[in-house]
């Protein structure tokens, strides 16, 4: 396994982050346990969840897995997220958005479900421009002093919101946002326009969710669409892209999902990709992508198939990576 620092922090994480959105709705507890055990056995120590995943079921499953012991909790760098309404217990606050109230209440609820006293990264699932940073940063600071979180992060923030959040953090003696989790893959290149340059400027990491474009790059979108791609209508240009993508994957000698993830992992702006496996095979595809080293010619072919916005050149920034050693005891 390969480990990176995230952005300007001192925190090392595995380049594969285990996404757990499927835990509960699509994977039962037993299957979820198997996936987490297999991930940890392969050196994946970075896990991502959210209070809204399965209406708290994902967090509950992870908590039960932690409770088995064996150093599971100690080995994992854990993200959970908040923003969504969580039900009647929120009363009048059962609405989407951010608030100091939610930071306190929803964080405590997440910790209870996760059976832990802290999370390494507490992430705003989406932004909320109706709420001021003079409300949010002090609340985050209190939770940090209480030892309930180590870092604050964001998901799907615009470049403007990233800049504002980091500017305001300085007023409260906070380091600002650790990273942003963004939808980024071969077919979703918009972050190259403004978000990735903003992350570079503010010393933040990039976590890529939906590395296969919601199943679009799985190799099955045209023949056996999965739960996320089923029912989509593919345009002629998309079919042509996927056909060329399949041919290139065959030329390189890897499966399409492995190639799609390898492209992301070779981008030095990417701290980690979020793999959301429902099966062991899906998890192994993500792990296999770490060993694929694309040539400049192959990257250029991918750029031809899936054109970028031309605003972000891979390789401009060098990140700090280390290989796993025996000290990790995987």
PDB file of C-alpha atoms in Angstrom:
ATOM      1  CA  UNK A   1       0.000   0.000   0.000  1.00  0.00           C
ATOM      2  CA  UNK A   2       1.094   3.585  -0.629  1.00  0.00           C
ATOM      3  CA  UNK A   3       0.521   6.330   1.950  1.00  0.00           C
ATOM      4  CA  UNK A   4       0.381  10.106   1.396  1.00  0.00           C
ATOM      5  CA  UNK A   5       0.212  13.159   3.537  1.00  0.00           C
ATOM      6  CA  UNK A   6      -3.026  15.061   2.954  1.00  0.00           C
ATOM      7  CA  UNK A   7      -2.300  18.578   1.769  1.00  0.00           C
ATOM      8  CA  UNK A   8      -0.206  20.639   4.181  1.00  0.00           C
ATOM      9  CA  UNK A   9      -1.055  18.469   7.205  1.00  0.00           C
ATOM     10  CA  UNK A  10       1.102  15.865   8.895  1.00  0.00           C
ATOM     11  CA  UNK A  11      -1.571  13.179   8.491  1.00  0.00           C
ATOM     12  CA  UNK A  12      -0.715  10.118   6.402  1.00  0.00           C
ATOM     13  CA  UNK A  13      -3.500   8.110   4.795  1.00  0.00           C
ATOM     14  CA  UNK A  14      -3.714   5.188   2.398  1.00  0.00           C
ATOM     15  CA  UNK A  15      -4.240   6.228  -1.210  1.00  0.00           C
ATOM     16  CA  UNK A  16      -7.328   4.039  -1.312  1.00  0.00           C
ATOM     17  CA  UNK A  17     -10.085   5.247   0.991  1.00  0.00           C
ATOM     18  CA  UNK A  18     -12.827   2.733   1.759  1.00  0.00           C
ATOM     19  CA  UNK A  19     -16.182   4.358   1.033  1.00  0.00           C
ATOM     20  CA  UNK A  20     -19.023   2.789   3.013  1.00  0.00           C
ATOM     21  CA  UNK A  21     -22.147   4.305   1.473  1.00  0.00           C
ATOM     22  CA  UNK A  22     -23.280   0.805   0.442  1.00  0.00           C
ATOM     23  CA  UNK A  23     -23.123  -0.529   4.000  1.00  0.00           C
ATOM     24  CA  UNK A  24     -26.690  -1.127   5.104  1.00  0.00           C
ATOM     25  CA  UNK A  25     -28.654  -0.400   1.923  1.00  0.00           C
ATOM     26  CA  UNK A  26     -26.654  -2.660  -0.452  1.00  0.00           C
ATOM     27  CA  UNK A  27     -24.340  -4.672   1.838  1.00  0.00           C
ATOM     28  CA  UNK A  28     -25.566  -6.439   4.935  1.00  0.00           C
ATOM     29  CA  UNK A  29     -23.573  -6.425   8.146  1.00  0.00           C
ATOM     30  CA  UNK A  30     -21.742  -9.677   7.439  1.00  0.00           C
ATOM     31  CA  UNK A  31     -20.674  -8.621   3.947  1.00  0.00           C
ATOM     32  CA  UNK A  32     -19.665  -5.171   5.219  1.00  0.00           C
ATOM     33  CA  UNK A  33     -17.487  -6.786   7.898  1.00  0.00           C
ATOM     34  CA  UNK A  34     -15.778  -8.936   5.239  1.00  0.00           C
ATOM     35  CA  UNK A  35     -15.054  -5.906   3.072  1.00  0.00           C
ATOM     36  CA  UNK A  36     -13.597  -3.936   6.008  1.00  0.00           C
ATOM     37  CA  UNK A  37     -11.450  -6.874   7.127  1.00  0.00           C
ATOM     38  CA  UNK A  38     -10.152  -7.367   3.596  1.00  0.00           C
ATOM     39  CA  UNK A  39      -9.465  -3.648   3.226  1.00  0.00           C
ATOM     40  CA  UNK A  40      -7.470  -3.537   6.452  1.00  0.00           C
ATOM     41  CA  UNK A  41      -5.593  -6.734   5.536  1.00  0.00           C
ATOM     42  CA  UNK A  42      -4.494  -4.953   2.345  1.00  0.00           C
ATOM     43  CA  UNK A  43      -3.274  -1.840   4.152  1.00  0.00           C
ATOM     44  CA  UNK A  44      -6.334   0.342   3.513  1.00  0.00           C
ATOM     45  CA  UNK A  45      -6.493   2.337   6.733  1.00  0.00           C
ATOM     46  CA  UNK A  46      -8.599   5.269   5.493  1.00  0.00           C
ATOM     47  CA  UNK A  47     -12.395   4.851   5.870  1.00  0.00           C
ATOM     48  CA  UNK A  48     -15.177   7.240   4.848  1.00  0.00           C
ATOM     49  CA  UNK A  49     -18.780   7.326   6.038  1.00  0.00           C
ATOM     50  CA  UNK A  50     -21.554   9.844   6.763  1.00  0.00           C
ATOM     51  CA  UNK A  51     -24.449  10.088   9.166  1.00  0.00           C
ATOM     52  CA  UNK A  52     -26.915  10.014   6.260  1.00  0.00           C
ATOM     53  CA  UNK A  53     -25.584   6.768   4.724  1.00  0.00           C
ATOM     54  CA  UNK A  54     -28.355   4.268   5.357  1.00  0.00           C
ATOM     55  CA  UNK A  55     -29.851   6.760   7.830  1.00  0.00           C
ATOM     56  CA  UNK A  56     -27.015   5.994  10.249  1.00  0.00           C
ATOM     57  CA  UNK A  57     -26.773   2.291   9.392  1.00  0.00           C
ATOM     58  CA  UNK A  58     -23.316   2.637   7.807  1.00  0.00           C
ATOM     59  CA  UNK A  59     -21.940   4.238  10.963  1.00  0.00           C
ATOM     60  CA  UNK A  60     -23.596   1.575  13.128  1.00  0.00           C
ATOM     61  CA  UNK A  61     -22.037  -1.250  11.097  1.00  0.00           C
ATOM     62  CA  UNK A  62     -18.596   0.350  11.324  1.00  0.00           C
ATOM     63  CA  UNK A  63     -19.089   0.795  15.078  1.00  0.00           C
ATOM     64  CA  UNK A  64     -19.908  -2.893  15.531  1.00  0.00           C
ATOM     65  CA  UNK A  65     -16.843  -3.794  13.470  1.00  0.00           C
ATOM     66  CA  UNK A  66     -14.645  -1.553  15.653  1.00  0.00           C
ATOM     67  CA  UNK A  67     -16.134  -3.183  18.761  1.00  0.00           C
ATOM     68  CA  UNK A  68     -14.645  -6.541  17.736  1.00  0.00           C
ATOM     69  CA  UNK A  69     -11.272  -5.154  18.819  1.00  0.00           C
ATOM     70  CA  UNK A  70      -8.028  -6.413  17.380  1.00  0.00           C
ATOM     71  CA  UNK A  71      -6.750  -2.850  16.925  1.00  0.00           C
ATOM     72  CA  UNK A  72      -9.357  -2.075  14.281  1.00  0.00           C
ATOM     73  CA  UNK A  73     -10.181   1.408  15.539  1.00  0.00           C
ATOM     74  CA  UNK A  74      -6.568   2.280  16.279  1.00  0.00           C
ATOM     75  CA  UNK A  75      -5.461   1.482  12.719  1.00  0.00           C
ATOM     76  CA  UNK A  76      -8.175   3.462  10.928  1.00  0.00           C
ATOM     77  CA  UNK A  77      -8.212   7.134   9.941  1.00  0.00           C
ATOM     78  CA  UNK A  78     -11.937   7.818   9.908  1.00  0.00           C
ATOM     79  CA  UNK A  79     -14.080  10.407   8.134  1.00  0.00           C
ATOM     80  CA  UNK A  80     -17.712  11.033   8.887  1.00  0.00           C
ATOM     81  CA  UNK A  81     -19.876  13.802   7.501  1.00  0.00           C
ATOM     82  CA  UNK A  82     -22.876  15.929   8.411  1.00  0.00           C
ATOM     83  CA  UNK A  83     -25.341  18.311   6.779  1.00  0.00           C
ATOM     84  CA  UNK A  84     -28.405  16.233   5.963  1.00  0.00           C
ATOM     85  CA  UNK A  85     -31.509  16.159   8.174  1.00  0.00           C
ATOM     86  CA  UNK A  86     -31.513  13.080  10.396  1.00  0.00           C
ATOM     87  CA  UNK A  87     -35.134  12.728  11.435  1.00  0.00           C
ATOM     88  CA  UNK A  88     -37.669  13.610  14.077  1.00  0.00           C
ATOM     89  CA  UNK A  89     -35.107  13.744  16.879  1.00  0.00           C
ATOM     90  CA  UNK A  90     -33.854  16.974  15.308  1.00  0.00           C
ATOM     91  CA  UNK A  91     -37.207  18.672  15.849  1.00  0.00           C
ATOM     92  CA  UNK A  92     -37.383  22.049  14.137  1.00  0.00           C
ATOM     93  CA  UNK A  93     -33.786  21.549  12.986  1.00  0.00           C
ATOM     94  CA  UNK A  94     -34.707  18.554  10.830  1.00  0.00           C
ATOM     95  CA  UNK A  95     -33.480  20.370   7.749  1.00  0.00           C
ATOM     96  CA  UNK A  96     -30.415  20.193   5.561  1.00  0.00           C
ATOM     97  CA  UNK A  97     -27.627  22.659   6.282  1.00  0.00           C
ATOM     98  CA  UNK A  98     -24.823  23.552   8.669  1.00  0.00           C
ATOM     99  CA  UNK A  99     -24.982  25.010  12.172  1.00  0.00           C
ATOM    100  CA  UNK A 100     -23.142  25.015  15.501  1.00  0.00           C
ATOM    101  CA  UNK A 101     -26.100  23.023  16.837  1.00  0.00           C
ATOM    102  CA  UNK A 102     -25.532  20.288  14.256  1.00  0.00           C
ATOM    103  CA  UNK A 103     -21.799  20.198  14.878  1.00  0.00           C
ATOM    104  CA  UNK A 104     -22.494  19.414  18.536  1.00  0.00           C
ATOM    105  CA  UNK A 105     -25.561  17.178  18.218  1.00  0.00           C
ATOM    106  CA  UNK A 106     -24.782  15.325  15.005  1.00  0.00           C
ATOM    107  CA  UNK A 107     -21.140  14.755  15.919  1.00  0.00           C
ATOM    108  CA  UNK A 108     -22.153  13.222  19.260  1.00  0.00           C
ATOM    109  CA  UNK A 109     -24.752  11.039  17.533  1.00  0.00           C
ATOM    110  CA  UNK A 110     -22.179   9.865  14.973  1.00  0.00           C
ATOM    111  CA  UNK A 111     -19.652   9.021  17.698  1.00  0.00           C
ATOM    112  CA  UNK A 112     -22.296   6.983  19.528  1.00  0.00           C
ATOM    113  CA  UNK A 113     -23.141   4.996  16.396  1.00  0.00           C
ATOM    114  CA  UNK A 114     -19.462   4.541  15.540  1.00  0.00           C
ATOM    115  CA  UNK A 115     -18.658   3.388  19.095  1.00  0.00           C
ATOM    116  CA  UNK A 116     -15.675   5.718  19.314  1.00  0.00           C
ATOM    117  CA  UNK A 117     -14.827   8.916  21.175  1.00  0.00           C
ATOM    118  CA  UNK A 118     -13.404  10.779  18.182  1.00  0.00           C
ATOM    119  CA  UNK A 119     -13.117  10.967  14.416  1.00  0.00           C
ATOM    120  CA  UNK A 120      -9.942  12.008  12.677  1.00  0.00           C
ATOM    121  CA  UNK A 121     -11.793  14.064  10.057  1.00  0.00           C
ATOM    122  CA  UNK A 122     -15.212  15.703  10.463  1.00  0.00           C
ATOM    123  CA  UNK A 123     -16.499  16.794   7.092  1.00  0.00           C
ATOM    124  CA  UNK A 124     -19.215  19.177   5.969  1.00  0.00           C
ATOM    125  CA  UNK A 125     -21.136  17.082   3.468  1.00  0.00           C
ATOM    126  CA  UNK A 126     -22.112  20.154   1.464  1.00  0.00           C
ATOM    127  CA  UNK A 127     -21.717  23.894   1.960  1.00  0.00           C
ATOM    128  CA  UNK A 128     -24.330  26.243   3.405  1.00  0.00           C
ATOM    129  CA  UNK A 129     -23.904  29.891   2.474  1.00  0.00           C
ATOM    130  CA  UNK A 130     -26.781  30.936   4.728  1.00  0.00           C
ATOM    131  CA  UNK A 131     -24.597  30.307   7.800  1.00  0.00           C
ATOM    132  CA  UNK A 132     -21.565  32.399   8.736  1.00  0.00           C
ATOM    133  CA  UNK A 133     -18.122  31.048   9.484  1.00  0.00           C
ATOM    134  CA  UNK A 134     -18.207  33.038  12.722  1.00  0.00           C
ATOM    135  CA  UNK A 135     -20.745  30.426  13.862  1.00  0.00           C
ATOM    136  CA  UNK A 136     -19.057  27.334  12.452  1.00  0.00           C
ATOM    137  CA  UNK A 137     -15.355  27.737  13.190  1.00  0.00           C
ATOM    138  CA  UNK A 138     -15.799  28.371  16.955  1.00  0.00           C
ATOM    139  CA  UNK A 139     -18.014  25.276  17.192  1.00  0.00           C
ATOM    140  CA  UNK A 140     -15.432  23.181  15.351  1.00  0.00           C
ATOM    141  CA  UNK A 141     -12.732  24.579  17.628  1.00  0.00           C
ATOM    142  CA  UNK A 142     -14.624  23.522  20.764  1.00  0.00           C
ATOM    143  CA  UNK A 143     -15.086  19.984  19.402  1.00  0.00           C
ATOM    144  CA  UNK A 144     -11.389  19.871  18.546  1.00  0.00           C
ATOM    145  CA  UNK A 145     -10.409  20.968  22.064  1.00  0.00           C
ATOM    146  CA  UNK A 146     -12.722  18.281  23.462  1.00  0.00           C
ATOM    147  CA  UNK A 147     -10.794  15.694  21.461  1.00  0.00           C
ATOM    148  CA  UNK A 148     -13.803  14.705  19.352  1.00  0.00           C
ATOM    149  CA  UNK A 149     -12.170  15.560  16.026  1.00  0.00           C
ATOM    150  CA  UNK A 150      -8.676  16.199  14.689  1.00  0.00           C
ATOM    151  CA  UNK A 151      -9.365  17.930  11.371  1.00  0.00           C
ATOM    152  CA  UNK A 152     -12.200  19.749   9.607  1.00  0.00           C
ATOM    153  CA  UNK A 153     -12.871  19.117   5.922  1.00  0.00           C
ATOM    154  CA  UNK A 154     -15.427  19.759   3.200  1.00  0.00           C
ATOM    155  CA  UNK A 155     -17.210  17.940   0.427  1.00  0.00           C
ATOM    156  CA  UNK A 156     -18.238  19.399  -2.930  1.00  0.00           C
ATOM    157  CA  UNK A 157     -17.317  22.984  -1.983  1.00  0.00           C
ATOM    158  CA  UNK A 158     -16.859  25.553  -4.726  1.00  0.00           C
ATOM    159  CA  UNK A 159     -13.504  27.298  -5.096  1.00  0.00           C
ATOM    160  CA  UNK A 160     -15.050  30.454  -3.624  1.00  0.00           C
ATOM    161  CA  UNK A 161     -16.324  28.605  -0.557  1.00  0.00           C
ATOM    162  CA  UNK A 162     -12.949  26.930  -0.067  1.00  0.00           C
ATOM    163  CA  UNK A 163     -11.213  30.307  -0.123  1.00  0.00           C
ATOM    164  CA  UNK A 164     -13.718  31.902   2.263  1.00  0.00           C
ATOM    165  CA  UNK A 165     -13.575  29.027   4.730  1.00  0.00           C
ATOM    166  CA  UNK A 166      -9.783  29.070   4.903  1.00  0.00           C
ATOM    167  CA  UNK A 167      -9.593  32.863   5.159  1.00  0.00           C
ATOM    168  CA  UNK A 168     -12.051  32.887   8.056  1.00  0.00           C
ATOM    169  CA  UNK A 169     -10.301  29.990   9.834  1.00  0.00           C
ATOM    170  CA  UNK A 170      -7.214  32.137  10.398  1.00  0.00           C
ATOM    171  CA  UNK A 171      -9.248  34.509  12.574  1.00  0.00           C
ATOM    172  CA  UNK A 172      -9.875  31.662  15.031  1.00  0.00           C
ATOM    173  CA  UNK A 173      -6.376  30.228  15.033  1.00  0.00           C
ATOM    174  CA  UNK A 174      -7.520  27.212  13.006  1.00  0.00           C
ATOM    175  CA  UNK A 175      -5.525  25.553  10.227  1.00  0.00           C
ATOM    176  CA  UNK A 176      -8.570  25.634   7.963  1.00  0.00           C
ATOM    177  CA  UNK A 177      -9.878  22.839   5.780  1.00  0.00           C
ATOM    178  CA  UNK A 178      -7.749  19.719   5.490  1.00  0.00           C
ATOM    179  CA  UNK A 179      -9.166  18.506   2.198  1.00  0.00           C
ATOM    180  CA  UNK A 180     -12.178  18.553  -0.073  1.00  0.00           C
ATOM    181  CA  UNK A 181     -14.013  15.495  -1.263  1.00  0.00           C
ATOM    182  CA  UNK A 182     -15.093  16.050  -4.843  1.00  0.00           C
ATOM    183  CA  UNK A 183     -16.623  14.111  -7.712  1.00  0.00           C
ATOM    184  CA  UNK A 184     -13.691  13.753 -10.077  1.00  0.00           C
ATOM    185  CA  UNK A 185     -13.002  11.093 -12.684  1.00  0.00           C
ATOM    186  CA  UNK A 186     -12.257  10.719 -16.394  1.00  0.00           C
ATOM    187  CA  UNK A 187     -15.740  11.879 -17.392  1.00  0.00           C
ATOM    188  CA  UNK A 188     -16.208  14.527 -14.688  1.00  0.00           C
ATOM    189  CA  UNK A 189     -13.389  17.009 -15.213  1.00  0.00           C
ATOM    190  CA  UNK A 190     -14.993  20.267 -14.019  1.00  0.00           C
ATOM    191  CA  UNK A 191     -12.873  20.412 -10.815  1.00  0.00           C
ATOM    192  CA  UNK A 192      -9.875  21.133 -13.057  1.00  0.00           C
ATOM    193  CA  UNK A 193     -11.267  24.583 -13.824  1.00  0.00           C
ATOM    194  CA  UNK A 194     -11.307  26.144 -10.345  1.00  0.00           C
ATOM    195  CA  UNK A 195     -11.509  23.627  -7.512  1.00  0.00           C
ATOM    196  CA  UNK A 196      -8.162  21.872  -8.012  1.00  0.00           C
ATOM    197  CA  UNK A 197      -6.243  25.165  -8.429  1.00  0.00           C
ATOM    198  CA  UNK A 198      -7.941  26.407  -5.218  1.00  0.00           C
ATOM    199  CA  UNK A 199      -6.932  23.241  -3.350  1.00  0.00           C
ATOM    200  CA  UNK A 200      -3.336  23.757  -4.474  1.00  0.00           C
ATOM    201  CA  UNK A 201      -3.351  27.384  -3.371  1.00  0.00           C
ATOM    202  CA  UNK A 202      -4.681  26.563   0.095  1.00  0.00           C
ATOM    203  CA  UNK A 203      -2.537  23.474   0.648  1.00  0.00           C
ATOM    204  CA  UNK A 204      -5.514  21.122   0.714  1.00  0.00           C
ATOM    205  CA  UNK A 205      -5.826  17.515  -0.344  1.00  0.00           C
ATOM    206  CA  UNK A 206      -8.263  16.117  -2.891  1.00  0.00           C
ATOM    207  CA  UNK A 207     -10.332  13.001  -2.181  1.00  0.00           C
ATOM    208  CA  UNK A 208     -12.077  11.729  -5.307  1.00  0.00           C
ATOM    209  CA  UNK A 209     -15.477  10.157  -4.921  1.00  0.00           C
ATOM    210  CA  UNK A 210     -17.228   8.301  -7.723  1.00  0.00           C
ATOM    211  CA  UNK A 211     -13.918   7.340  -9.419  1.00  0.00           C
ATOM    212  CA  UNK A 212     -15.894   5.214 -11.898  1.00  0.00           C
ATOM    213  CA  UNK A 213     -18.406   7.952 -12.652  1.00  0.00           C
ATOM    214  CA  UNK A 214     -21.219   6.176 -10.857  1.00  0.00           C
ATOM    215  CA  UNK A 215     -20.596   2.973 -12.822  1.00  0.00           C
ATOM    216  CA  UNK A 216     -20.075   4.731 -16.160  1.00  0.00           C
ATOM    217  CA  UNK A 217     -16.442   3.553 -16.307  1.00  0.00           C
ATOM    218  CA  UNK A 218     -17.049   0.117 -14.815  1.00  0.00           C
ATOM    219  CA  UNK A 219     -16.892  -1.655 -18.175  1.00  0.00           C
ATOM    220  CA  UNK A 220     -20.522  -2.669 -17.784  1.00  0.00           C
ATOM    221  CA  UNK A 221     -22.404   0.572 -18.488  1.00  0.00           C
ATOM    222  CA  UNK A 222     -23.413  -0.561 -21.989  1.00  0.00           C
ATOM    223  CA  UNK A 223     -24.126  -4.218 -21.159  1.00  0.00           C
ATOM    224  CA  UNK A 224     -24.799  -4.826 -17.444  1.00  0.00           C
ATOM    225  CA  UNK A 225     -25.449  -1.484 -15.701  1.00  0.00           C
ATOM    226  CA  UNK A 226     -25.286  -1.631 -11.923  1.00  0.00           C
ATOM    227  CA  UNK A 227     -27.548   0.054  -9.356  1.00  0.00           C
ATOM    228  CA  UNK A 228     -26.034   3.497  -9.926  1.00  0.00           C
ATOM    229  CA  UNK A 229     -25.968   3.422 -13.733  1.00  0.00           C
ATOM    230  CA  UNK A 230     -29.127   1.439 -14.420  1.00  0.00           C
ATOM    231  CA  UNK A 231     -31.697   3.371 -16.447  1.00  0.00           C
ATOM    232  CA  UNK A 232     -29.237   5.881 -17.877  1.00  0.00           C
ATOM    233  CA  UNK A 233     -29.514   6.756 -21.550  1.00  0.00           C
ATOM    234  CA  UNK A 234     -26.118   6.749 -23.217  1.00  0.00           C
ATOM    235  CA  UNK A 235     -25.627   9.198 -26.078  1.00  0.00           C
ATOM    236  CA  UNK A 236     -23.774   8.148 -29.216  1.00  0.00           C
ATOM    237  CA  UNK A 237     -20.657  10.101 -28.250  1.00  0.00           C
ATOM    238  CA  UNK A 238     -20.622   8.360 -24.844  1.00  0.00           C
ATOM    239  CA  UNK A 239     -20.870   4.947 -26.487  1.00  0.00           C
ATOM    240  CA  UNK A 240     -17.972   5.887 -28.755  1.00  0.00           C
ATOM    241  CA  UNK A 241     -15.922   7.015 -25.742  1.00  0.00           C
ATOM    242  CA  UNK A 242     -16.630   3.813 -23.821  1.00  0.00           C
ATOM    243  CA  UNK A 243     -15.768   1.679 -26.838  1.00  0.00           C
ATOM    244  CA  UNK A 244     -12.420   3.475 -27.245  1.00  0.00           C
ATOM    245  CA  UNK A 245     -11.841   3.219 -23.496  1.00  0.00           C
ATOM    246  CA  UNK A 246     -12.448  -0.543 -23.595  1.00  0.00           C
ATOM    247  CA  UNK A 247     -10.014  -0.930 -26.493  1.00  0.00           C
ATOM    248  CA  UNK A 248      -7.312   1.030 -24.655  1.00  0.00           C
ATOM    249  CA  UNK A 249      -7.822  -1.012 -21.479  1.00  0.00           C
ATOM    250  CA  UNK A 250      -7.440  -4.209 -23.512  1.00  0.00           C
ATOM    251  CA  UNK A 251      -4.296  -2.810 -25.157  1.00  0.00           C
ATOM    252  CA  UNK A 252      -2.788  -2.027 -21.734  1.00  0.00           C
ATOM    253  CA  UNK A 253      -3.977  -5.363 -20.338  1.00  0.00           C
ATOM    254  CA  UNK A 254      -6.203  -4.192 -17.485  1.00  0.00           C
ATOM    255  CA  UNK A 255      -9.929  -3.955 -16.844  1.00  0.00           C
ATOM    256  CA  UNK A 256     -11.680  -0.632 -17.434  1.00  0.00           C
ATOM    257  CA  UNK A 257     -12.387   0.083 -13.727  1.00  0.00           C
ATOM    258  CA  UNK A 258      -8.727  -0.531 -12.894  1.00  0.00           C
ATOM    259  CA  UNK A 259      -7.613   1.833 -15.661  1.00  0.00           C
ATOM    260  CA  UNK A 260     -10.017   4.570 -14.545  1.00  0.00           C
ATOM    261  CA  UNK A 261      -8.749   4.414 -10.969  1.00  0.00           C
ATOM    262  CA  UNK A 262      -5.099   4.160 -12.029  1.00  0.00           C
ATOM    263  CA  UNK A 263      -5.487   7.422 -13.956  1.00  0.00           C
ATOM    264  CA  UNK A 264      -6.634   9.170 -10.782  1.00  0.00           C
ATOM    265  CA  UNK A 265      -3.973   7.573  -8.592  1.00  0.00           C
ATOM    266  CA  UNK A 266      -1.235   8.765 -10.935  1.00  0.00           C
ATOM    267  CA  UNK A 267      -2.408  12.364 -10.564  1.00  0.00           C
ATOM    268  CA  UNK A 268      -0.265  14.000  -7.836  1.00  0.00           C
ATOM    269  CA  UNK A 269      -3.107  16.351  -6.877  1.00  0.00           C
ATOM    270  CA  UNK A 270      -5.123  13.354  -5.673  1.00  0.00           C
ATOM    271  CA  UNK A 271      -4.544  12.423  -2.031  1.00  0.00           C
ATOM    272  CA  UNK A 272      -6.814   9.366  -2.197  1.00  0.00           C
ATOM    273  CA  UNK A 273      -9.627   7.877  -4.208  1.00  0.00           C
ATOM    274  CA  UNK A 274     -12.823   6.690  -2.560  1.00  0.00           C
ATOM    275  CA  UNK A 275     -13.604   3.111  -3.481  1.00  0.00           C
ATOM    276  CA  UNK A 276     -17.150   2.135  -2.558  1.00  0.00           C
ATOM    277  CA  UNK A 277     -17.094  -1.633  -3.106  1.00  0.00           C
ATOM    278  CA  UNK A 278     -20.108  -3.879  -2.745  1.00  0.00           C
ATOM    279  CA  UNK A 279     -18.000  -6.973  -3.412  1.00  0.00           C
ATOM    280  CA  UNK A 280     -14.483  -8.256  -2.846  1.00  0.00           C
ATOM    281  CA  UNK A 281     -13.846  -8.105  -6.602  1.00  0.00           C
ATOM    282  CA  UNK A 282     -14.585  -4.370  -6.665  1.00  0.00           C
ATOM    283  CA  UNK A 283     -12.201  -3.792  -3.766  1.00  0.00           C
ATOM    284  CA  UNK A 284      -9.465  -5.802  -5.476  1.00  0.00           C
ATOM    285  CA  UNK A 285      -9.868  -3.713  -8.644  1.00  0.00           C
ATOM    286  CA  UNK A 286      -9.109  -0.581  -6.617  1.00  0.00           C
ATOM    287  CA  UNK A 287      -6.071  -2.186  -5.005  1.00  0.00           C
ATOM    288  CA  UNK A 288      -4.813  -3.451  -8.382  1.00  0.00           C
ATOM    289  CA  UNK A 289      -4.965   0.098  -9.759  1.00  0.00           C
ATOM    290  CA  UNK A 290      -2.076   1.057  -7.464  1.00  0.00           C
ATOM    291  CA  UNK A 291       0.267  -1.161  -9.474  1.00  0.00           C
ATOM    292  CA  UNK A 292      -0.646   0.260 -12.886  1.00  0.00           C
ATOM    293  CA  UNK A 293       1.860   2.867 -14.078  1.00  0.00           C
ATOM    294  CA  UNK A 294       0.589   4.672 -17.139  1.00  0.00           C
ATOM    295  CA  UNK A 295       2.985   6.052 -19.718  1.00  0.00           C
ATOM    296  CA  UNK A 296       2.704   9.588 -21.049  1.00  0.00           C
ATOM    297  CA  UNK A 297       1.418   8.130 -24.299  1.00  0.00           C
ATOM    298  CA  UNK A 298      -1.326   6.203 -22.508  1.00  0.00           C
ATOM    299  CA  UNK A 299      -2.328   9.271 -20.506  1.00  0.00           C
ATOM    300  CA  UNK A 300      -2.504  11.279 -23.717  1.00  0.00           C
ATOM    301  CA  UNK A 301      -4.750   8.622 -25.247  1.00  0.00           C
ATOM    302  CA  UNK A 302      -7.068   8.869 -22.249  1.00  0.00           C
ATOM    303  CA  UNK A 303      -7.068  12.654 -22.606  1.00  0.00           C
ATOM    304  CA  UNK A 304      -8.092  12.231 -26.241  1.00  0.00           C
ATOM    305  CA  UNK A 305     -10.945   9.889 -25.353  1.00  0.00           C
ATOM    306  CA  UNK A 306     -12.104  12.003 -22.405  1.00  0.00           C
ATOM    307  CA  UNK A 307     -11.002  15.611 -23.101  1.00  0.00           C
ATOM    308  CA  UNK A 308     -10.124  17.791 -20.134  1.00  0.00           C
ATOM    309  CA  UNK A 309     -10.937  21.441 -19.664  1.00  0.00           C
ATOM    310  CA  UNK A 310      -7.277  22.279 -20.235  1.00  0.00           C
ATOM    311  CA  UNK A 311      -6.903  24.165 -16.976  1.00  0.00           C
ATOM    312  CA  UNK A 312      -5.074  21.604 -14.861  1.00  0.00           C
ATOM    313  CA  UNK A 313      -1.947  19.780 -15.971  1.00  0.00           C
ATOM    314  CA  UNK A 314      -1.171  16.506 -14.273  1.00  0.00           C
ATOM    315  CA  UNK A 315       2.276  16.507 -12.729  1.00  0.00           C
ATOM    316  CA  UNK A 316       2.562  20.163 -11.749  1.00  0.00           C
ATOM    317  CA  UNK A 317       2.705  19.319  -8.044  1.00  0.00           C
ATOM    318  CA  UNK A 318       4.749  16.628  -6.312  1.00  0.00           C
ATOM    319  CA  UNK A 319       3.184  15.097  -3.202  1.00  0.00           C
ATOM    320  CA  UNK A 320       4.878  13.295  -0.335  1.00  0.00           C
ATOM    321  CA  UNK A 321       4.354   9.523  -0.537  1.00  0.00           C
ATOM    322  CA  UNK A 322       5.887   6.609   1.318  1.00  0.00           C
ATOM    323  CA  UNK A 323       5.663   2.897   0.779  1.00  0.00           C
ATOM    324  CA  UNK A 324       4.337   0.671   3.548  1.00  0.00           C
ATOM    325  CA  UNK A 325       7.067  -0.941   5.645  1.00  0.00           C
ATOM    326  CA  UNK A 326       7.133  -3.869   8.055  1.00  0.00           C
ATOM    327  CA  UNK A 327       6.437  -1.410  10.854  1.00  0.00           C
ATOM    328  CA  UNK A 328       2.816  -1.285   9.740  1.00  0.00           C
ATOM    329  CA  UNK A 329       2.454  -5.046  10.231  1.00  0.00           C
ATOM    330  CA  UNK A 330      -0.003  -5.606   7.442  1.00  0.00           C
TER     331      UNK A 330
END
